[in-house]
Amino acid sequence: MIKSMTGFGRGESTDGIHNFNIEIKTVNHRYNDMVLKFPKHLSYLEEKIKRRIKNRISRGRVEVYINLEYISQSAMEVKVDIPLAKAYKTGLELILEELNLEDDIKLSHIMSLSEIIKTERKELDEDITWDCLKTALDKALEKVIDMREKEGVILKRDMEYQVEKIKKMVKEIEKRSPLVVEEYKEKLKERIRELLDDEYNLDEERLNNEIAFFADKSDINEEIVRLNSHINQFLQTLENGESIGRKLDFIIQEMNREINTIGSKANDLIIGNYVIDIKSELEKMREQAQNVE
């Protein structure tokens, strides 16, 4: 199924120790660009997270926000630095003695000094942490992909509609193309008669040579055949359901190349107007294809 590169998803998981809340946002990008924001002490899981996301998302900018809350006291450890506390006490007693002060040193005085008590996270089993994180990550990915698929359906329908409009205009160009030479022939004859003022007979051989040269120079049959081939290839690619964004973009470039050549060779106002309309539709398709994974 065709997917858009735009999506958002949120997932949450808890195991009694961890509570993970993960948000994933994806937007357009030429390549697969990933940005992770998570607690530093989880950096050892970075490659696992990236691999799991890349298995599901192959193109676009992916922004991942991982929030972790420890919900169990077993995950935290309180450490008391007794030697430091004794050193502080000795220092305070020395101050009292040197300044000849009469005061008592209380626990609150020592506790107000820094680094006496520290709170640290215990070393937890990496597999337990990963299992909880992975569950939240998968939930967020499912929602992101669901949104990307739904938008992909809309993009596909719009591009198919635009292709049908282009196909109709190409058929009109095909019908118009043979008439261009005939009209050129009549205009050329009329112009020669005006210039010669009917005093001389037309040189039919030279006239036919001129018309043949014009017909050859303005022949767009080959370009029309290639353009129709690109149109069919574009529609087939839409049905593939793989990572097709870059391929669609390339096919649109080729279609643009052919229609530009048709416009320059045809030398006809009506065909020129069709060319402008087709290029307008191709530009719309290009913008949409750039949002396809």
Coordinates of C-alpha atoms in Angstrom, one line a residue:
M1 CA 0.0 0.0 0.0
I2 CA 1.3 3.5 -0.9
K3 CA 2.2 5.5 2.2
S4 CA 2.6 9.2 2.9
M5 CA 5.7 10.4 4.7
T6 CA 3.6 12.4 7.2
G7 CA 2.4 10.8 10.4
F8 CA 2.1 11.0 14.1
G9 CA 1.8 8.3 16.8
R10 CA 2.0 7.9 20.6
G11 CA 2.6 4.7 22.6
E12 CA 2.8 4.0 26.3
S13 CA 4.0 0.9 28.2
T14 CA 4.6 0.1 31.9
D15 CA 6.0 -3.0 33.6
G16 CA 5.8 -2.0 37.3
I17 CA 9.3 -0.4 37.2
H18 CA 9.3 1.7 34.0
N19 CA 6.7 3.8 32.5
F20 CA 7.6 4.7 28.9
N21 CA 5.7 7.3 26.9
I22 CA 6.9 7.6 23.3
E23 CA 5.9 10.0 20.5
I24 CA 6.9 9.6 16.9
K25 CA 6.5 12.4 14.3
T26 CA 7.3 11.8 10.6
V27 CA 7.6 14.5 7.8
N28 CA 8.9 14.8 4.3
H29 CA 12.6 14.1 3.6
R30 CA 14.5 12.9 0.6
Y31 CA 16.2 10.2 2.6
N32 CA 15.6 8.3 5.9
D33 CA 16.7 10.8 8.5
M34 CA 16.2 9.9 12.1
V35 CA 16.4 12.1 15.3
L36 CA 16.1 10.5 18.7
K37 CA 15.6 12.4 22.0
F38 CA 15.7 10.2 25.1
P39 CA 17.4 10.0 28.6
K40 CA 21.1 9.7 28.3
H41 CA 21.4 6.6 30.4
L42 CA 19.4 4.8 27.7
S43 CA 21.9 5.5 25.0
Y44 CA 22.9 1.8 24.9
L45 CA 19.5 1.1 23.3
E46 CA 19.9 3.7 20.5
E47 CA 20.8 1.3 17.7
K48 CA 18.1 -1.2 18.6
I49 CA 15.5 1.6 18.5
K50 CA 16.8 2.8 15.1
R51 CA 16.8 -0.7 13.6
R52 CA 13.2 -1.3 14.8
I53 CA 12.0 1.9 13.2
K54 CA 13.9 1.4 9.9
N55 CA 12.2 -2.0 9.6
R56 CA 8.9 -0.2 9.4
I57 CA 9.7 3.2 7.9
S58 CA 12.1 3.5 4.9
R59 CA 11.8 7.2 4.0
G60 CA 11.2 10.5 5.6
R61 CA 12.4 12.5 8.6
V62 CA 11.5 10.6 11.8
E63 CA 11.5 12.4 15.1
V64 CA 11.3 10.2 18.2
Y65 CA 10.7 11.5 21.7
I66 CA 11.1 9.0 24.5
N67 CA 10.1 9.9 28.1
L68 CA 10.8 7.5 31.0
E69 CA 9.4 7.6 34.5
Y70 CA 10.5 5.2 37.2
I71 CA 7.5 4.1 39.1
S72 CA 9.1 1.7 41.6
Q73 CA 11.4 2.5 44.5
S74 CA 13.4 -0.6 43.6
A75 CA 14.7 1.3 40.6
M76 CA 16.4 4.0 42.8
E77 CA 19.2 3.8 45.3
V78 CA 20.1 6.3 48.1
K79 CA 23.8 6.5 48.9
V80 CA 25.1 8.3 52.0
D81 CA 28.7 9.5 52.0
I82 CA 29.7 9.0 55.6
P83 CA 33.4 9.9 55.2
L84 CA 32.3 13.2 53.7
A85 CA 29.8 13.9 56.5
K86 CA 32.6 13.3 59.1
A87 CA 34.9 15.7 57.2
Y88 CA 32.2 18.3 57.2
K89 CA 31.6 17.8 60.9
T90 CA 35.3 18.2 61.7
G91 CA 35.4 21.3 59.6
L92 CA 32.4 22.8 61.4
E93 CA 34.0 22.0 64.8
L94 CA 37.2 23.7 63.7
I95 CA 35.2 26.9 62.7
L96 CA 33.5 26.9 66.1
E97 CA 36.8 26.5 67.9
E98 CA 38.7 29.1 65.9
L99 CA 36.0 31.7 66.1
N100 CA 35.3 30.9 69.8
L101 CA 31.6 30.3 69.1
E102 CA 29.3 28.5 71.4
D103 CA 26.9 26.5 69.3
D104 CA 25.8 23.0 68.7
I105 CA 26.4 21.2 65.4
K106 CA 23.1 19.6 64.4
L107 CA 22.2 17.0 61.7
S108 CA 20.4 19.7 59.8
H109 CA 23.6 21.7 59.4
I110 CA 25.5 18.7 57.9
M111 CA 22.5 17.7 55.7
S112 CA 22.4 21.2 54.2
L113 CA 25.9 20.6 52.8
S114 CA 26.1 19.2 49.3
E115 CA 27.0 15.6 48.2
I116 CA 26.2 14.0 51.6
I117 CA 23.2 12.1 50.2
K118 CA 22.9 11.1 46.5
T119 CA 20.1 9.4 44.7
E120 CA 21.1 7.1 41.9
R121 CA 19.4 4.7 39.5
K122 CA 20.2 1.1 40.1
E123 CA 21.7 -0.9 37.3
L124 CA 18.6 -2.7 35.8
D125 CA 18.4 -5.6 33.5
E126 CA 18.8 -4.3 29.9
D127 CA 16.4 -6.8 28.5
I128 CA 13.6 -5.8 31.0
T129 CA 14.1 -2.1 30.0
W130 CA 14.2 -2.9 26.3
D131 CA 11.0 -5.1 26.5
C132 CA 9.0 -2.2 28.1
L133 CA 10.4 0.4 25.7
K134 CA 9.8 -1.8 22.7
T135 CA 6.2 -2.3 23.5
A136 CA 5.6 1.5 23.7
L137 CA 7.7 2.0 20.5
D138 CA 5.6 -0.6 18.6
K139 CA 2.3 1.0 19.6
A140 CA 3.6 4.4 18.5
L141 CA 4.8 3.0 15.2
E142 CA 1.5 1.3 14.5
K143 CA -0.3 4.6 14.8
V144 CA 2.2 6.4 12.7
I145 CA 2.0 3.8 9.9
D146 CA -1.8 3.8 10.1
M147 CA -1.9 7.6 9.5
R148 CA 0.7 7.3 6.7
E149 CA -1.3 4.6 5.0
K150 CA -4.6 6.6 5.2
E151 CA -3.0 9.7 3.8
G152 CA -1.3 7.5 1.2
V153 CA -4.8 6.4 -0.1
I154 CA -5.7 10.1 -0.5
L155 CA -2.5 10.9 -2.4
K156 CA -2.9 7.9 -4.7
R157 CA -6.5 8.8 -5.5
D158 CA -5.5 12.4 -6.3
M159 CA -2.6 11.4 -8.5
E160 CA -4.7 8.9 -10.4
Y161 CA -7.2 11.7 -11.0
Q162 CA -4.5 14.0 -12.3
V163 CA -3.1 11.3 -14.5
E164 CA -6.5 10.8 -16.1
K165 CA -6.7 14.5 -16.9
I166 CA -3.3 14.3 -18.5
K167 CA -4.3 11.2 -20.6
K168 CA -7.3 13.1 -22.0
M169 CA -5.2 16.1 -22.9
V170 CA -2.6 13.9 -24.6
K171 CA -5.4 12.3 -26.7
E172 CA -6.4 15.8 -27.8
I173 CA -2.8 16.6 -28.7
E174 CA -2.7 13.4 -30.8
K175 CA -5.9 14.5 -32.6
R176 CA -4.6 18.0 -33.2
S177 CA -1.1 17.0 -34.4
P178 CA -2.0 15.9 -38.0
L179 CA -4.0 19.1 -38.5
V180 CA -1.0 21.3 -37.7
V181 CA 0.8 20.4 -40.9
E182 CA -2.3 20.9 -43.0
E183 CA -2.9 24.3 -41.4
Y184 CA 0.7 25.2 -42.0
K185 CA 0.4 24.2 -45.6
E186 CA -2.6 26.5 -46.2
K187 CA -1.0 29.4 -44.3
L188 CA 2.2 29.0 -46.3
K189 CA 0.3 29.1 -49.6
E190 CA -1.7 32.1 -48.6
R191 CA 1.4 33.9 -47.5
I192 CA 3.2 33.2 -50.8
R193 CA 0.2 34.4 -52.7
E194 CA 0.1 37.6 -50.7
L195 CA 3.8 38.2 -51.3
L196 CA 3.8 37.4 -55.0
D197 CA 0.4 39.1 -55.5
D198 CA -0.7 36.2 -57.8
E199 CA 1.8 37.3 -60.4
Y200 CA 3.6 34.0 -60.4
N201 CA 2.6 30.4 -60.3
L202 CA 3.5 28.5 -57.1
D203 CA 6.4 26.1 -57.3
E204 CA 4.6 23.0 -56.0
E205 CA 7.8 21.0 -55.6
R206 CA 9.5 23.6 -53.5
L207 CA 6.3 24.1 -51.5
N208 CA 6.0 20.4 -50.8
N209 CA 9.6 20.2 -49.8
E210 CA 9.0 23.0 -47.3
I211 CA 5.9 21.4 -45.9
A212 CA 7.8 18.0 -45.6
F213 CA 10.6 19.7 -43.7
F214 CA 8.1 21.4 -41.4
A215 CA 6.2 18.1 -40.9
D216 CA 9.4 16.3 -40.0
K217 CA 10.6 19.0 -37.6
S218 CA 7.2 19.2 -35.9
D219 CA 6.5 15.5 -35.7
I220 CA 5.7 14.7 -32.0
N221 CA 4.5 11.1 -32.5
E222 CA 7.6 9.6 -30.8
E223 CA 7.2 11.9 -27.8
I224 CA 3.6 11.0 -27.5
V225 CA 4.4 7.3 -27.5
R226 CA 7.0 7.8 -24.8
L227 CA 4.7 10.0 -22.7
N228 CA 1.9 7.4 -22.8
S229 CA 4.4 4.8 -21.8
H230 CA 5.5 6.9 -18.8
I231 CA 1.8 7.4 -17.8
N232 CA 1.2 3.7 -17.8
Q233 CA 4.4 3.1 -15.8
F234 CA 3.3 5.7 -13.3
L235 CA 0.0 4.0 -12.8
Q236 CA 1.6 0.6 -12.4
T237 CA 4.0 1.9 -9.9
L238 CA 1.2 3.3 -7.8
E239 CA -0.1 -0.2 -7.5
N240 CA 3.2 -1.7 -6.3
G241 CA 2.7 -0.7 -2.7
E242 CA 6.5 -0.6 -1.9
S243 CA 8.8 2.3 -1.3
I244 CA 8.0 4.1 -4.5
G245 CA 8.3 7.9 -3.8
R246 CA 11.7 8.3 -5.6
K247 CA 10.6 6.2 -8.6
L248 CA 7.4 8.3 -9.0
D249 CA 9.4 11.5 -8.8
F250 CA 11.8 10.2 -11.6
I251 CA 8.9 9.2 -13.8
I252 CA 7.3 12.6 -13.5
Q253 CA 10.6 14.2 -14.5
E254 CA 10.6 12.0 -17.7
M255 CA 7.0 13.0 -18.4
N256 CA 8.0 16.6 -18.0
R257 CA 10.9 16.1 -20.4
E258 CA 8.6 14.7 -23.1
I259 CA 5.9 17.3 -22.7
N260 CA 8.5 20.1 -23.0
T261 CA 9.8 18.6 -26.2
I262 CA 6.2 18.4 -27.6
G263 CA 5.7 22.0 -26.8
S264 CA 8.9 23.1 -28.5
K265 CA 8.4 20.9 -31.6
A266 CA 4.6 21.3 -32.2
N267 CA 4.8 25.0 -33.0
D268 CA 1.0 25.3 -32.4
L269 CA -1.0 27.5 -30.1
I270 CA -3.7 24.9 -29.2
I271 CA -1.1 22.2 -28.5
G272 CA 0.9 24.8 -26.5
N273 CA -2.1 25.5 -24.3
Y274 CA -2.5 21.7 -23.6
V275 CA 1.2 21.6 -22.8
I276 CA 0.9 24.3 -20.2
D277 CA -2.1 22.6 -18.6
I278 CA -0.3 19.2 -18.5
K279 CA 2.8 20.8 -17.0
S280 CA 0.5 22.3 -14.3
E281 CA -0.9 18.9 -13.5
L282 CA 2.6 17.4 -13.4
E283 CA 3.7 20.0 -10.9
K284 CA 0.8 19.0 -8.7
M285 CA 1.8 15.4 -9.0
R286 CA 5.4 16.1 -8.3
E287 CA 4.5 17.9 -5.0
Q288 CA 2.4 14.9 -4.0
A289 CA 5.0 12.3 -5.0
Q290 CA 7.5 14.1 -2.8
N291 CA 5.3 13.2 0.2
V292 CA 5.2 9.5 -0.8
E293 CA 7.4 7.0 1.1

